[in-house]
PDB file of C-alpha atoms and ligand atoms in Angstrom:
ATOM      1  CA  MET A  12     121.594  89.062 105.006  1.00 93.00           C
ATOM      2  CA  LEU A  13     118.266  90.623 106.086  1.00 98.00           C
ATOM      3  CA  LYS A  14     119.533  93.796 107.744  1.00 98.00           C
ATOM      4  CA  GLY A  15     117.090  96.671 107.209  1.00 98.00           C
ATOM      5  CA  LYS A  16     114.206  94.307 106.425  1.00 98.00           C
ATOM      6  CA  THR A  17     111.079  93.892 108.551  1.00 98.00           C
ATOM      7  CA  ALA A  18     109.452  90.489 108.819  1.00 99.00           C
ATOM      8  CA  VAL A  19     105.925  89.802 110.030  1.00 99.00           C
ATOM      9  CA  VAL A  20     105.582  86.232 111.292  1.00 99.00           C
ATOM     10  CA  THR A  21     102.144  84.970 112.317  1.00 99.00           C
ATOM     11  CA  GLY A  22     101.963  82.083 114.763  1.00 98.00           C
ATOM     12  CA  ALA A  23     105.368  83.215 116.013  1.00 98.00           C
ATOM     13  CA  SER A  24     104.727  82.636 119.713  1.00 98.00           C
ATOM     14  CA  ARG A  25     105.895  79.004 119.576  1.00 97.00           C
ATOM     15  CA  GLY A  26     106.721  76.018 117.409  1.00 98.00           C
ATOM     16  CA  ILE A  27     107.685  76.538 113.781  1.00 98.00           C
ATOM     17  CA  GLY A  28     106.717  80.242 113.736  1.00 98.00           C
ATOM     18  CA  ALA A  29     108.920  81.049 116.738  1.00 98.00           C
ATOM     19  CA  ALA A  30     111.876  79.232 115.132  1.00 98.00           C
ATOM     20  CA  ILE A  31     111.350  81.167 111.877  1.00 99.00           C
ATOM     21  CA  ALA A  32     111.105  84.501 113.720  1.00 99.00           C
ATOM     22  CA  GLU A  33     114.357  83.779 115.576  1.00 98.00           C
ATOM     23  CA  LYS A  34     116.164  82.609 112.425  1.00 98.00           C
ATOM     24  CA  LEU A  35     115.169  85.758 110.487  1.00 98.00           C
ATOM     25  CA  ALA A  36     116.223  87.892 113.476  1.00 98.00           C
ATOM     26  CA  GLU A  37     119.564  86.061 113.698  1.00 98.00           C
ATOM     27  CA  ASN A  38     120.099  87.153 110.097  1.00 98.00           C
ATOM     28  CA  GLY A  39     119.355  90.805 110.813  1.00 98.00           C
ATOM     29  CA  ALA A  40     115.613  91.286 110.235  1.00 98.00           C
ATOM     30  CA  ASP A  41     113.420  93.293 112.596  1.00 98.00           C
ATOM     31  CA  ILE A  42     110.516  91.121 113.693  1.00 98.00           C
ATOM     32  CA  ALA A  43     106.781  91.577 114.305  1.00 98.00           C
ATOM     33  CA  VAL A  44     105.647  88.556 116.323  1.00 98.00           C
ATOM     34  CA  VAL A  45     101.943  87.914 115.666  1.00 98.00           C
ATOM     35  CA  TYR A  46     100.124  85.541 118.018  1.00 98.00           C
ATOM     36  CA  TYR A  47      96.561  85.129 119.191  1.00 97.00           C
ATOM     37  CA  GLY A  48      96.158  83.323 122.486  1.00 90.00           C
ATOM     38  CA  ILE A  49      99.054  83.181 124.903  1.00 92.00           C
ATOM     39  CA  GLU A  50     100.824  86.513 125.447  1.00 96.00           C
ATOM     40  CA  SER A  51     103.530  85.127 127.777  1.00 97.00           C
ATOM     41  CA  GLU A  52     104.860  82.832 125.012  1.00 97.00           C
ATOM     42  CA  ALA A  53     105.012  85.737 122.534  1.00 98.00           C
ATOM     43  CA  LEU A  54     106.815  87.896 125.103  1.00 98.00           C
ATOM     44  CA  ASP A  55     109.361  85.092 125.691  1.00 98.00           C
ATOM     45  CA  VAL A  56     110.117  85.017 121.954  1.00 98.00           C
ATOM     46  CA  GLN A  57     110.451  88.811 121.925  1.00 98.00           C
ATOM     47  CA  GLN A  58     112.860  88.677 124.874  1.00 98.00           C
ATOM     48  CA  ARG A  59     115.005  85.966 123.235  1.00 98.00           C
ATOM     49  CA  ILE A  60     115.157  87.898 119.949  1.00 98.00           C
ATOM     50  CA  GLU A  61     115.962  91.292 121.500  1.00 97.00           C
ATOM     51  CA  GLY A  62     118.446  89.737 123.918  1.00 97.00           C
ATOM     52  CA  SER A  63     120.318  87.690 121.337  1.00 98.00           C
ATOM     53  CA  TYR A  64     120.285  89.497 118.014  1.00 98.00           C
ATOM     54  CA  GLY A  65     120.141  93.272 118.619  1.00 95.00           C
ATOM     55  CA  VAL A  66     117.210  93.777 116.227  1.00 98.00           C
ATOM     56  CA  ARG A  67     113.854  95.397 116.934  1.00 98.00           C
ATOM     57  CA  CYS A  68     111.019  93.093 117.917  1.00 98.00           C
ATOM     58  CA  LYS A  69     107.413  93.790 118.946  1.00 98.00           C
ATOM     59  CA  VAL A  70     104.464  91.528 119.679  1.00 98.00           C
ATOM     60  CA  TYR A  71     100.928  91.911 118.298  1.00 98.00           C
ATOM     61  CA  SER A  72      97.863  89.925 119.303  1.00 98.00           C
ATOM     62  CA  CYS A  73      95.665  89.264 116.265  1.00 98.00           C
ATOM     63  CA  ASN A  74      93.200  86.579 115.272  1.00 98.00           C
ATOM     64  CA  VAL A  75      94.232  86.100 111.644  1.00 98.00           C
ATOM     65  CA  ALA A  76      90.781  84.712 110.822  1.00 98.00           C
ATOM     66  CA  ASP A  77      89.421  88.266 111.240  1.00 98.00           C
ATOM     67  CA  GLY A  78      90.185  90.430 108.198  1.00 98.00           C
ATOM     68  CA  ASN A  79      89.590  93.747 109.981  1.00 98.00           C
ATOM     69  CA  LEU A  80      91.913  92.796 112.832  1.00 98.00           C
ATOM     70  CA  CYS A  81      94.591  91.840 110.293  1.00 98.00           C
ATOM     71  CA  LYS A  82      94.239  95.257 108.628  1.00 98.00           C
ATOM     72  CA  GLU A  83      94.531  97.050 111.984  1.00 98.00           C
ATOM     73  CA  THR A  84      97.493  94.916 113.058  1.00 98.00           C
ATOM     74  CA  VAL A  85      99.410  95.449 109.819  1.00 98.00           C
ATOM     75  CA  ALA A  86      98.695  99.205 110.011  1.00 98.00           C
ATOM     76  CA  ALA A  87     100.164  99.217 113.539  1.00 98.00           C
ATOM     77  CA  ILE A  88     103.216  97.238 112.364  1.00 98.00           C
ATOM     78  CA  ILE A  89     103.809  99.627 109.445  1.00 98.00           C
ATOM     79  CA  SER A  90     103.493 102.587 111.798  1.00 98.00           C
ATOM     80  CA  ASP A  91     105.968 100.989 114.263  1.00 98.00           C
ATOM     81  CA  PHE A  92     108.538  99.675 111.745  1.00 98.00           C
ATOM     82  CA  GLY A  93     107.990 101.864 108.658  1.00 98.00           C
ATOM     83  CA  GLY A  94     106.962  98.996 106.352  1.00 98.00           C
ATOM     84  CA  VAL A  95     106.927  95.246 105.792  1.00 98.00           C
ATOM     85  CA  ASP A  96     109.352  93.342 103.545  1.00 98.00           C
ATOM     86  CA  ILE A  97     108.699  89.717 104.525  1.00 99.00           C
ATOM     87  CA  LEU A  98     105.410  88.066 105.497  1.00 99.00           C
ATOM     88  CA  VAL A  99     105.394  84.539 106.910  1.00 99.00           C
ATOM     89  CA  ASN A 100     101.904  83.056 107.244  1.00 99.00           C
ATOM     90  CA  ASP A 101     102.512  80.347 109.835  1.00 98.00           C
ATOM     91  CA  ALA A 102      99.463  80.583 112.143  1.00 98.00           C
ATOM     92  CA  GLY A 103      97.561  77.314 112.010  1.00 98.00           C
ATOM     93  CA  ILE A 104      95.332  74.951 113.942  1.00 98.00           C
ATOM     94  CA  THR A 105      94.024  71.384 113.665  1.00 98.00           C
ATOM     95  CA  ARG A 106      90.635  69.884 114.623  1.00 98.00           C
ATOM     96  CA  ASP A 107      91.069  66.301 113.395  1.00 97.00           C
ATOM     97  CA  ASN A 108      88.107  63.986 112.920  1.00 98.00           C
ATOM     98  CA  LEU A 109      86.751  61.612 110.314  1.00 98.00           C
ATOM     99  CA  LEU A 110      84.952  63.471 107.542  1.00 98.00           C
ATOM    100  CA  LEU A 111      81.549  61.955 108.301  1.00 98.00           C
ATOM    101  CA  THR A 112      81.693  62.864 111.991  1.00 98.00           C
ATOM    102  CA  MET A 113      83.456  66.209 111.656  1.00 98.00           C
ATOM    103  CA  PRO A 114      81.299  69.057 113.014  1.00 98.00           C
ATOM    104  CA  GLU A 115      80.724  71.827 110.482  1.00 98.00           C
ATOM    105  CA  GLU A 116      82.139  74.396 112.926  1.00 98.00           C
ATOM    106  CA  ASP A 117      85.425  72.448 113.110  1.00 98.00           C
ATOM    107  CA  PHE A 118      85.692  72.498 109.321  1.00 99.00           C
ATOM    108  CA  GLU A 119      85.038  76.238 109.288  1.00 98.00           C
ATOM    109  CA  ALA A 120      87.383  77.047 112.180  1.00 98.00           C
ATOM    110  CA  VAL A 121      90.360  75.336 110.539  1.00 99.00           C
ATOM    111  CA  VAL A 122      89.724  76.837 107.094  1.00 99.00           C
ATOM    112  CA  ASP A 123      89.185  80.274 108.669  1.00 99.00           C
ATOM    113  CA  VAL A 124      92.548  80.302 110.467  1.00 98.00           C
ATOM    114  CA  ASN A 125      94.751  78.329 108.063  1.00 98.00           C
ATOM    115  CA  LEU A 126      93.467  79.533 104.690  1.00 99.00           C
ATOM    116  CA  LYS A 127      91.480  82.715 105.246  1.00 99.00           C
ATOM    117  CA  GLY A 128      94.125  83.846 107.737  1.00 99.00           C
ATOM    118  CA  ALA A 129      96.822  83.720 105.057  1.00 99.00           C
ATOM    119  CA  PHE A 130      94.506  85.501 102.576  1.00 99.00           C
ATOM    120  CA  ASN A 131      93.707  88.202 105.166  1.00 99.00           C
ATOM    121  CA  MET A 132      97.354  88.863 105.963  1.00 99.00           C
ATOM    122  CA  ILE A 133      98.461  88.950 102.306  1.00 98.00           C
ATOM    123  CA  LYS A 134      95.638  91.413 101.593  1.00 98.00           C
ATOM    124  CA  ALA A 135      96.530  93.542 104.595  1.00 98.00           C
ATOM    125  CA  CYS A 136     100.216  93.739 103.525  1.00 98.00           C
ATOM    126  CA  GLY A 137      99.488  93.965  99.783  1.00 97.00           C
ATOM    127  CA  LYS A 138      99.508  97.743  99.234  1.00 97.00           C
ATOM    128  CA  ASN A 139     102.717  98.057 101.251  1.00 98.00           C
ATOM    129  CA  PHE A 140     104.444  95.446  99.051  1.00 98.00           C
ATOM    130  CA  LEU A 141     103.177  97.095  95.841  1.00 98.00           C
ATOM    131  CA  ARG A 142     104.432 100.488  97.004  1.00 98.00           C
ATOM    132  CA  LYS A 143     107.847  99.037  97.831  1.00 97.00           C
ATOM    133  CA  LYS A 144     107.981  96.971  94.632  1.00 98.00           C
ATOM    134  CA  TYR A 145     109.391  94.299  96.916  1.00 98.00           C
ATOM    135  CA  GLY A 146     108.022  91.474  98.999  1.00 98.00           C
ATOM    136  CA  LYS A 147     108.718  87.947 100.152  1.00 98.00           C
ATOM    137  CA  ILE A 148     105.599  86.022 101.135  1.00 99.00           C
ATOM    138  CA  ILE A 149     106.059  82.578 102.656  1.00 99.00           C
ATOM    139  CA  ASN A 150     102.997  80.476 103.379  1.00 99.00           C
ATOM    140  CA  ILE A 151     103.287  77.437 105.648  1.00 99.00           C
ATOM    141  CA  ALA A 152     101.246  74.704 103.992  1.00 99.00           C
ATOM    142  CA  SER A 153     101.649  70.963 104.753  1.00 98.00           C
ATOM    143  CA  VAL A 154     102.169  67.630 103.032  1.00 98.00           C
ATOM    144  CA  SER A 155      98.574  67.083 104.185  1.00 98.00           C
ATOM    145  CA  GLY A 156      97.559  69.658 101.567  1.00 98.00           C
ATOM    146  CA  LEU A 157      99.508  67.865  98.847  1.00 98.00           C
ATOM    147  CA  HIS A 158      98.274  64.328  99.396  1.00 97.00           C
ATOM    148  CA  GLY A 159      95.343  64.477 101.847  1.00 98.00           C
ATOM    149  CA  ILE A 160      95.492  62.688 105.212  1.00 97.00           C
ATOM    150  CA  ALA A 161      92.605  60.613 106.578  1.00 97.00           C
ATOM    151  CA  GLY A 162      91.100  62.381 109.582  1.00 97.00           C
ATOM    152  CA  GLN A 163      92.097  65.811 108.285  1.00 98.00           C
ATOM    153  CA  ALA A 164      89.380  66.817 105.790  1.00 98.00           C
ATOM    154  CA  ASN A 165      89.393  70.355 107.170  1.00 98.00           C
ATOM    155  CA  TYR A 166      93.167  70.660 107.551  1.00 98.00           C
ATOM    156  CA  SER A 167      94.084  69.020 104.220  1.00 98.00           C
ATOM    157  CA  ALA A 168      91.527  71.179 102.386  1.00 99.00           C
ATOM    158  CA  SER A 169      92.810  74.338 104.083  1.00 99.00           C
ATOM    159  CA  LYS A 170      96.440  73.547 103.213  1.00 98.00           C
ATOM    160  CA  ALA A 171      95.588  72.616  99.611  1.00 99.00           C
ATOM    161  CA  GLY A 172      93.895  76.019  99.504  1.00 99.00           C
ATOM    162  CA  VAL A 173      97.041  77.661 100.845  1.00 99.00           C
ATOM    163  CA  ILE A 174      99.028  76.077  98.005  1.00 99.00           C
ATOM    164  CA  ALA A 175      96.567  77.390  95.394  1.00 99.00           C
ATOM    165  CA  LEU A 176      96.537  80.806  97.077  1.00 99.00           C
ATOM    166  CA  THR A 177     100.346  80.850  96.891  1.00 99.00           C
ATOM    167  CA  LYS A 178     100.290  80.258  93.132  1.00 99.00           C
ATOM    168  CA  VAL A 179      97.623  82.905  92.500  1.00 99.00           C
ATOM    169  CA  CYS A 180      99.558  85.400  94.597  1.00 98.00           C
ATOM    170  CA  ALA A 181     102.789  84.578  92.728  1.00 98.00           C
ATOM    171  CA  LYS A 182     101.059  85.116  89.363  1.00 98.00           C
ATOM    172  CA  GLU A 183      99.269  88.332  90.347  1.00 98.00           C
ATOM    173  CA  MET A 184     102.209  89.996  92.115  1.00 98.00           C
ATOM    174  CA  GLY A 185     105.274  88.688  90.294  1.00 98.00           C
ATOM    175  CA  SER A 186     105.495  91.695  87.969  1.00 98.00           C
ATOM    176  CA  LYS A 187     105.899  93.900  91.053  1.00 98.00           C
ATOM    177  CA  ASN A 188     108.931  91.944  92.291  1.00 98.00           C
ATOM    178  CA  ILE A 189     106.902  90.174  94.967  1.00 98.00           C
ATOM    179  CA  CYS A 190     107.710  86.487  95.467  1.00 98.00           C
ATOM    180  CA  CYS A 191     105.232  84.104  97.071  1.00 99.00           C
ATOM    181  CA  ASN A 192     106.180  80.534  97.953  1.00 99.00           C
ATOM    182  CA  ALA A 193     104.849  77.759 100.153  1.00 99.00           C
ATOM    183  CA  ILE A 194     106.596  75.374 102.512  1.00 99.00           C
ATOM    184  CA  ALA A 195     104.993  71.961 103.009  1.00 98.00           C
ATOM    185  CA  PRO A 196     106.352  70.398 106.200  1.00 98.00           C
ATOM    186  CA  GLY A 197     105.887  66.759 107.083  1.00 98.00           C
ATOM    187  CA  PHE A 198     105.931  65.731 110.727  1.00 97.00           C
ATOM    188  CA  ILE A 199     107.616  68.429 112.847  1.00 98.00           C
ATOM    189  CA  GLU A 200     107.932  68.117 116.626  1.00 97.00           C
ATOM    190  CA  THR A 201     105.837  70.956 118.149  1.00 97.00           C
ATOM    191  CA  ASP A 202     102.814  71.434 120.438  1.00 96.00           C
ATOM    192  CA  MET A 203     100.599  70.689 117.431  1.00 96.00           C
ATOM    193  CA  THR A 204     101.932  67.153 117.081  1.00 95.00           C
ATOM    194  CA  LYS A 205     102.938  66.260 120.660  1.00 93.00           C
ATOM    195  CA  ASP A 206      99.756  64.296 121.438  1.00 90.00           C
ATOM    196  CA  LEU A 207      99.668  62.299 118.194  1.00 90.00           C
ATOM    197  CA  ASN A 208     100.294  58.609 118.691  1.00 86.00           C
ATOM    198  CA  LEU A 209     102.423  57.744 115.671  1.00 88.00           C
ATOM    199  CA  GLY A 210     103.255  54.174 116.580  1.00 87.00           C
ATOM    200  CA  ASP A 211     106.726  52.622 116.720  1.00 84.00           C
ATOM    201  CA  ASP A 212     106.953  51.947 112.986  1.00 93.00           C
ATOM    202  CA  PHE A 213     106.231  55.498 111.828  1.00 94.00           C
ATOM    203  CA  ILE A 214     109.870  56.509 111.775  1.00 95.00           C
ATOM    204  CA  LYS A 215     110.624  53.698 109.300  1.00 96.00           C
ATOM    205  CA  THR A 216     108.363  55.472 106.781  1.00 95.00           C
ATOM    206  CA  VAL A 217     110.624  58.541 106.900  1.00 97.00           C
ATOM    207  CA  PRO A 218     113.628  58.005 104.599  1.00 98.00           C
ATOM    208  CA  LEU A 219     115.808  60.257 106.792  1.00 98.00           C
ATOM    209  CA  ARG A 220     114.705  58.220 109.885  1.00 97.00           C
ATOM    210  CA  ARG A 221     113.984  61.161 112.164  1.00 96.00           C
ATOM    211  CA  LEU A 222     111.182  63.593 112.930  1.00 96.00           C
ATOM    212  CA  GLY A 223     111.554  67.176 111.738  1.00 98.00           C
ATOM    213  CA  GLN A 224     112.453  70.049 114.042  1.00 98.00           C
ATOM    214  CA  PRO A 225     111.202  73.657 113.827  1.00 98.00           C
ATOM    215  CA  GLN A 226     114.811  74.634 113.006  1.00 98.00           C
ATOM    216  CA  ASP A 227     114.666  72.548 109.821  1.00 98.00           C
ATOM    217  CA  VAL A 228     111.707  74.594 108.593  1.00 98.00           C
ATOM    218  CA  ALA A 229     113.274  77.850 109.772  1.00 99.00           C
ATOM    219  CA  ASN A 230     116.370  77.231 107.612  1.00 98.00           C
ATOM    220  CA  LEU A 231     114.173  76.872 104.523  1.00 99.00           C
ATOM    221  CA  ALA A 232     112.126  79.948 105.438  1.00 99.00           C
ATOM    222  CA  LEU A 233     115.366  81.947 105.705  1.00 98.00           C
ATOM    223  CA  PHE A 234     116.306  80.885 102.172  1.00 98.00           C
ATOM    224  CA  LEU A 235     112.883  81.925 100.835  1.00 99.00           C
ATOM    225  CA  ALA A 236     113.057  85.242 102.714  1.00 99.00           C
ATOM    226  CA  SER A 237     116.554  86.058 101.435  1.00 98.00           C
ATOM    227  CA  PRO A 238     117.922  87.338  98.104  1.00 98.00           C
ATOM    228  CA  ALA A 239     119.274  83.797  97.506  1.00 98.00           C
ATOM    229  CA  SER A 240     115.749  82.841  96.329  1.00 98.00           C
ATOM    230  CA  ASP A 241     114.995  85.964  94.258  1.00 98.00           C
ATOM    231  CA  TYR A 242     114.094  83.981  91.094  1.00 98.00           C
ATOM    232  CA  ILE A 243     111.805  81.497  92.848  1.00 98.00           C
ATOM    233  CA  THR A 244     108.071  82.147  93.058  1.00 99.00           C
ATOM    234  CA  GLY A 245     104.891  80.050  93.122  1.00 99.00           C
ATOM    235  CA  GLU A 246     106.898  77.083  94.378  1.00 98.00           C
ATOM    236  CA  VAL A 247     105.874  74.538  97.015  1.00 98.00           C
ATOM    237  CA  ILE A 248     108.823  72.981  98.822  1.00 98.00           C
ATOM    238  CA  ARG A 249     108.318  69.810 100.876  1.00 98.00           C
ATOM    239  CA  ILE A 250     110.386  69.519 104.029  1.00 98.00           C
ATOM    240  CA  ASP A 251     109.565  66.110 105.417  1.00 98.00           C
ATOM    241  CA  GLY A 252     112.667  63.924 105.464  1.00 98.00           C
ATOM    242  CA  GLY A 253     111.385  62.329 102.265  1.00 98.00           C
ATOM    243  CA  LEU A 254     108.136  61.109 103.872  1.00 96.00           C
ATOM    244  CA  ALA A 255     105.681  62.218 101.190  1.00 95.00           C
ATOM    245  CA  MET A 256     107.607  61.677  97.945  1.00 94.00           C
TER     246      MET A 256
HETATM  247  P1  NAP B 146     101.798  75.278 117.107  1.00 88.43           P
HETATM  248  O1  NAP B 146     103.011  74.962 117.891  1.00 88.43           O
HETATM  249  O2  NAP B 146     100.480  74.789 117.585  1.00 88.43           O
HETATM  250  O3  NAP B 146     101.742  76.884 116.928  1.00 88.43           O
HETATM  251  C1  NAP B 146     100.662  77.464 116.275  1.00 88.43           C
HETATM  252  C2  NAP B 146     100.835  78.957 116.259  1.00 88.43           C
HETATM  253  O4  NAP B 146      99.719  79.544 115.574  1.00 88.43           O
HETATM  254  C3  NAP B 146     100.854  79.566 117.657  1.00 88.43           C
HETATM  255  O5  NAP B 146     101.786  80.617 117.700  1.00 88.43           O
HETATM  256  C4  NAP B 146      99.443  80.123 117.800  1.00 88.43           C
HETATM  257  O6  NAP B 146      99.404  81.237 118.674  1.00 88.43           O
HETATM  258  C5  NAP B 146      99.143  80.573 116.375  1.00 88.43           C
HETATM  259  N1  NAP B 146      97.713  80.707 116.112  1.00 88.43           N
HETATM  260  C6  NAP B 146      96.757  79.752 116.213  1.00 88.43           C
HETATM  261  N2  NAP B 146      95.560  80.264 115.902  1.00 88.43           N
HETATM  262  C7  NAP B 146      95.763  81.563 115.567  1.00 88.43           C
HETATM  263  C8  NAP B 146      94.914  82.620 115.131  1.00 88.43           C
HETATM  264  N3  NAP B 146      93.596  82.453 114.977  1.00 88.43           N
HETATM  265  N4  NAP B 146      95.470  83.824 114.882  1.00 88.43           N
HETATM  266  C9  NAP B 146      96.805  84.035 115.046  1.00 88.43           C
HETATM  267  N5  NAP B 146      97.657  83.073 115.458  1.00 88.43           N
HETATM  268  C10 NAP B 146      97.130  81.851 115.714  1.00 88.43           C
HETATM  269  O7  NAP B 146     101.918  74.775 115.616  1.00 88.43           O
HETATM  270  P2  NAP B 146     103.193  74.415 114.682  1.00 88.43           P
HETATM  271  O8  NAP B 146     103.335  72.961 114.699  1.00 88.43           O
HETATM  272  O9  NAP B 146     104.331  75.299 115.009  1.00 88.43           O
HETATM  273  O10 NAP B 146     102.587  74.800 113.259  1.00 88.43           O
HETATM  274  C11 NAP B 146     102.867  76.016 112.605  1.00 88.43           C
HETATM  275  C12 NAP B 146     102.370  75.946 111.176  1.00 88.43           C
HETATM  276  O11 NAP B 146     102.986  74.844 110.516  1.00 88.43           O
HETATM  277  C13 NAP B 146     100.865  75.712 111.065  1.00 88.43           C
HETATM  278  O12 NAP B 146     100.365  76.424 109.960  1.00 88.43           O
HETATM  279  C14 NAP B 146     100.775  74.226 110.815  1.00 88.43           C
HETATM  280  O13 NAP B 146      99.586  73.886 110.141  1.00 88.43           O
HETATM  281  C15 NAP B 146     101.998  74.012 109.953  1.00 88.43           C
HETATM  282  N6  NAP B 146     102.481  72.628 109.926  1.00 88.43           N
HETATM  283  C16 NAP B 146     102.896  72.015 111.065  1.00 88.43           C
HETATM  284  C17 NAP B 146     103.354  70.692 110.999  1.00 88.43           C
HETATM  285  C18 NAP B 146     103.847  69.949 112.209  1.00 88.43           C
HETATM  286  O14 NAP B 146     104.127  68.742 112.078  1.00 88.43           O
HETATM  287  N7  NAP B 146     103.991  70.582 113.367  1.00 88.43           N
HETATM  288  C19 NAP B 146     103.344  70.025 109.782  1.00 88.43           C
HETATM  289  C20 NAP B 146     102.897  70.681 108.641  1.00 88.43           C
HETATM  290  C21 NAP B 146     102.475  71.992 108.718  1.00 88.43           C
HETATM  291  P3  NAP B 146      98.465  81.253 119.966  1.00 88.43           P
HETATM  292  O15 NAP B 146      98.551  79.922 120.611  1.00 88.43           O
HETATM  293  O16 NAP B 146      98.986  82.371 120.767  1.00 88.43           O
HETATM  294  O17 NAP B 146      97.107  81.500 119.420  1.00 88.43           O
END
């Protein structure tokens, strides 16, 4: 389905990003794994992808909050793979706290990675997409950005920003055959959520009565990366077992 396409996936060293990278690879895409901190995790993903799917895969360390680094990284990816067809902005962090006690630097850090990171990567890939007259941009937002969650002023604001950024991007680039959509996951079991104490009753608030898995999000990302979604742009799709409806 994606043979001959190159996908850049940020935050692909683990969790949701790793599952998306593997799913796109399983469907034939060559993969640029972008991570920031832990090289061994990124190399594990690369090994799994190359070993299982016979596509090309390379890893790139890049702090997406830094616009110049994003430009350099995308230039290296284009030089290695010849171009970019799919961009998945998955890199994200949390620094939860009540609004009144949240340090300013924690607000900035989360907005810088989650929102500015997506902006930086879209900008860095933009000319390439315009030249190709083709692009699939998938931004990982959150139900937190749709409804706001107490204790997440920084995170909710960043993800609401990602949703607005998605719509602007869809409007500005649609005429060039570039689609931009957002995925808004609910609670997905990853490193990001492993230390949250949800309480025994949480699961009863999820109509589907289970927590989400990275695979669930990866299946949706595959749809948005594939020709099956060619007439969808500017959309925000919740994937939360019905939690936030
Ligand atoms: P995770 O397991 O903590 O993984 C986060 C990924 O982001 C890692 O690969 C990490 O790489 C990368 N990253 C962090 N800071 C970065 C930076 N400055 N530059 C580049 N990469 C960076 O998180 P996850 O749960 O898979 O979440 C993935 C995305 O889904 C995030 O955008 C998150 O907000 C969103 N989301 C998650 C949930 C959930 O319930 N898990 C729900 C809604 C939305 P390094 O560690 O190598 O830096």
